[in-house]
Coordinates of C-alpha atoms in Angstrom, one line a residue:
Chain A
X1 CA 90.5 110.0 135.3
X2 CA 90.9 113.1 133.2
X3 CA 92.2 111.7 130.0
X4 CA 90.2 114.2 128.0
X5 CA 89.9 117.8 129.3
X6 CA 88.0 120.8 128.3
X7 CA 89.3 123.6 130.5
X8 CA 86.8 126.2 129.6
X9 CA 83.4 125.4 131.1
X10 CA 81.8 128.2 129.1
X11 CA 82.3 130.6 126.2
X12 CA 80.3 133.5 124.9
X13 CA 80.7 134.7 121.3
X14 CA 78.8 137.3 119.2
X15 CA 76.8 136.1 116.3
X16 CA 78.9 136.1 113.1
X17 CA 82.2 135.8 114.9
X18 CA 84.4 132.7 115.3
X19 CA 83.9 130.3 118.1
X20 CA 87.0 128.3 119.2
X21 CA 86.5 125.4 121.6
X22 CA 89.5 123.7 122.9
X23 CA 90.3 120.2 124.1
X24 CA 93.4 118.5 125.5
X25 CA 94.1 114.8 126.0
X26 CA 96.7 112.8 127.8
X27 CA 96.5 109.3 126.3
X28 CA 98.8 109.2 123.3
X29 CA 97.0 106.0 122.2
X30 CA 93.9 107.9 121.2
X31 CA 93.6 107.9 117.5
X32 CA 90.2 109.2 116.7
X33 CA 88.6 112.3 118.0
X34 CA 85.1 113.6 117.8
X35 CA 83.0 116.6 118.7
X36 CA 79.4 116.3 119.8
X37 CA 76.9 119.0 120.5
X38 CA 74.3 118.6 123.2
X39 CA 71.1 120.5 123.9
X40 CA 69.3 120.2 127.3
X41 CA 67.3 117.0 127.6
X42 CA 68.7 115.6 124.4
X43 CA 71.4 113.1 123.6
X44 CA 74.8 114.2 122.1
X45 CA 74.6 114.9 118.4
X46 CA 77.7 114.1 116.3
X47 CA 79.3 117.1 114.6
X48 CA 82.6 116.3 113.2
X49 CA 85.5 113.9 113.7
X50 CA 89.2 113.6 112.8
X51 CA 91.6 110.7 112.6
X52 CA 95.0 111.0 114.1
X53 CA 96.6 110.8 110.7
X54 CA 95.2 114.2 109.8
X55 CA 95.6 117.6 111.2
X56 CA 92.5 119.2 109.9
X57 CA 89.0 118.3 108.9
X58 CA 86.4 120.7 107.6
X59 CA 82.6 120.4 107.2
X60 CA 80.8 123.5 106.3
X61 CA 81.0 126.0 109.2
X62 CA 82.9 123.5 111.4
X63 CA 86.6 122.8 111.3
X64 CA 88.5 120.6 113.7
X65 CA 92.2 121.0 114.1
X66 CA 94.5 118.3 115.7
X67 CA 97.9 118.9 117.1
X68 CA 99.2 115.5 118.0
X69 CA 102.5 116.7 119.5
X70 CA 100.7 119.0 121.8
X71 CA 97.8 116.5 122.4
X72 CA 95.4 119.3 121.6
X73 CA 92.4 119.7 119.4
X74 CA 90.1 122.5 118.7
X75 CA 86.8 123.1 117.0
X76 CA 86.2 126.3 115.0
X77 CA 82.7 127.5 114.2
X78 CA 82.6 130.2 111.6
X79 CA 80.4 132.1 111.5
X80 CA 78.7 131.4 114.8
X81 CA 74.9 131.4 114.9
X82 CA 72.5 131.6 117.8
X83 CA 71.4 128.0 117.1
X84 CA 74.9 126.9 117.9
X85 CA 74.3 127.7 121.5
X86 CA 74.7 124.3 123.3
X87 CA 77.2 122.3 125.3
X88 CA 80.0 120.9 123.1
X89 CA 81.9 117.8 124.1
X90 CA 85.1 116.5 122.6
X91 CA 85.6 112.7 122.8
X92 CA 88.4 110.4 121.9
X93 CA 88.7 106.7 121.2
X94 CA 91.3 104.1 120.6
X95 CA 91.6 102.2 117.4
X96 CA 88.6 100.1 116.4
X97 CA 84.9 100.7 115.8
X98 CA 83.8 99.0 119.0
X99 CA 86.0 101.2 121.2
X100 CA 84.5 103.3 123.9
X101 CA 84.4 107.1 123.7
X102 CA 86.1 109.0 126.5
X103 CA 84.4 112.4 126.8
X104 CA 85.6 115.7 128.1
X105 CA 83.5 117.7 130.6
X106 CA 82.0 120.0 128.0
X107 CA 82.0 123.7 127.1
X108 CA 78.8 125.6 127.1
X109 CA 78.8 127.9 124.1
X110 CA 76.5 130.9 124.1
X111 CA 76.2 132.8 120.8
X112 CA 74.7 136.3 121.5
X113 CA 73.0 138.6 119.0
Chain B
X1 CA 67.1 110.3 109.0
X2 CA 67.6 107.1 111.0
X3 CA 67.9 107.7 114.7
X4 CA 68.4 105.8 118.0
X5 CA 65.3 105.8 120.1
X6 CA 65.0 105.2 123.8
X7 CA 62.1 104.4 126.1
X8 CA 61.0 105.6 128.5
X9 CA 62.2 109.2 128.5
X10 CA 61.9 109.4 132.3
X11 CA 61.8 106.5 134.8
X12 CA 61.2 106.9 138.5
X13 CA 61.9 103.9 140.6
X14 CA 62.3 103.0 144.3
X15 CA 65.7 102.1 145.6
X16 CA 66.3 98.4 145.4
X17 CA 63.9 97.9 142.5
X18 CA 64.9 96.5 139.1
X19 CA 64.7 98.8 136.0
X20 CA 65.0 98.0 132.3
X21 CA 65.9 100.8 129.9
X22 CA 65.1 100.1 126.3
X23 CA 66.8 101.2 123.1
X24 CA 66.2 100.7 119.4
X25 CA 69.6 101.3 117.6
X26 CA 69.8 102.3 114.0
X27 CA 68.9 99.3 111.9
X28 CA 72.2 98.6 110.0
X29 CA 74.4 99.3 113.0
X30 CA 76.4 96.5 114.5
X31 CA 77.9 98.1 117.6
X32 CA 75.8 99.2 120.6
X33 CA 76.7 101.2 123.7
X34 CA 75.3 102.5 126.9
X35 CA 76.6 105.7 128.5
X36 CA 75.4 107.7 131.4
X37 CA 75.7 111.3 132.6
X38 CA 75.2 112.1 136.3
X39 CA 73.9 115.6 136.7
X40 CA 76.7 118.1 136.3
X41 CA 79.3 115.5 135.4
X42 CA 80.7 114.2 132.1
X43 CA 79.2 111.5 129.9
X44 CA 80.7 108.2 131.0
X45 CA 81.0 104.9 129.1
X46 CA 79.3 101.9 130.6
X47 CA 79.4 99.1 128.1
X48 CA 79.8 98.2 124.5
X49 CA 78.2 95.2 122.8
X50 CA 78.9 93.5 119.5
X51 CA 78.0 90.2 118.0
X52 CA 75.7 89.4 120.9
X53 CA 78.3 89.8 123.6
X54 CA 79.9 92.5 125.7
X55 CA 83.1 93.7 124.0
X56 CA 84.2 96.2 126.7
X57 CA 82.8 97.5 130.0
X58 CA 83.9 100.1 132.5
X59 CA 84.4 99.7 136.2
X60 CA 81.0 101.3 136.7
X61 CA 79.3 98.3 135.0
X62 CA 79.3 96.0 137.9
X63 CA 77.3 92.8 138.6
X64 CA 74.1 94.8 139.1
X65 CA 74.1 95.8 135.4
X66 CA 73.4 93.6 132.4
X67 CA 72.7 94.2 128.7
X68 CA 70.7 92.2 126.3
X69 CA 69.7 92.2 122.6
X70 CA 66.6 90.1 123.0
X71 CA 65.1 90.2 119.6
X72 CA 67.5 91.6 117.0
X73 CA 66.1 95.2 117.2
X74 CA 66.0 96.1 120.9
X75 CA 69.0 96.7 123.1
X76 CA 68.3 96.8 126.8
X77 CA 70.1 97.9 130.0
X78 CA 69.0 96.2 133.2
X79 CA 69.9 97.5 136.6
X80 CA 69.0 94.7 139.1
X81 CA 68.8 96.6 142.4
X82 CA 68.9 100.3 141.9
X83 CA 70.8 102.6 144.2
X84 CA 70.4 106.4 144.8
X85 CA 73.6 107.0 143.0
X86 CA 72.3 105.3 139.8
X87 CA 70.2 108.4 139.2
X88 CA 71.5 109.8 135.9
X89 CA 70.7 110.3 132.3
X90 CA 71.3 107.0 130.4
X91 CA 72.2 107.2 126.7
X92 CA 72.1 104.4 124.3
X93 CA 74.3 104.7 121.2
X94 CA 75.1 102.7 118.1
X95 CA 77.7 102.7 115.3
X96 CA 78.2 100.8 112.1
X97 CA 81.2 98.8 111.0
X98 CA 83.1 100.7 108.4
X99 CA 86.2 100.1 106.3
X100 CA 89.1 101.5 108.2
X101 CA 87.4 101.0 111.5
X102 CA 86.7 104.6 112.4
X103 CA 83.1 105.6 112.8
X104 CA 81.0 107.9 114.9
X105 CA 78.5 106.7 117.5
X106 CA 74.9 108.1 117.2
X107 CA 73.2 108.7 120.5
X108 CA 69.6 108.4 121.5
X109 CA 67.8 111.2 123.4
X110 CA 68.4 109.5 126.7
X111 CA 66.3 108.1 129.6
X112 CA 66.4 110.1 132.8
X113 CA 66.5 107.6 135.7
X114 CA 65.5 108.9 139.1
X115 CA 66.0 106.6 142.1
X116 CA 64.1 107.6 145.2

């Protein structure tokens, strides 16, 4: 069941540059999308989210873009910092607060000096 | 900052034994979840819990699994008879009810379950 896909397992970016992480989904009923960051041996940490009624949400260095027609979202990190090195998961949910999250497989971001 | 806490951080158990994984969700949250991540795989939803009952469960959450909120602060996941394939990282999460119905889930640091 690959309803949420992250096709790039890894990404390497130089410090100060932009990191762009991509995510595709197949279920058109998803209406809330989230990005989580995960360090080894820790739980996922919420980063940023976007509702399906928007196409962009920005929070500091993090911006999420949503293209509903393409069923695609992306996370931009500008500027990238070494502390951003982690695995990034996109997740999606159906309407309602009690709804489960469907996660992608994750992209490992390495920010190099 | 409030956080979800899980105990123990690592549990080793023999196949066939019962295990209970414990979680203390964020205090004003009303929705509780268990997820798991088998090594090298994606984070998978197991169950959601609201108002003292299961609101949704996945096909993974079969009869050997159960959840309970025994005392208003703890939220537990019980696996009755563990199998080797239950070895995974188990994450508890919670979220609050919010106007508009859209809210993020906050995750604990996980319990690594190893079945031998």
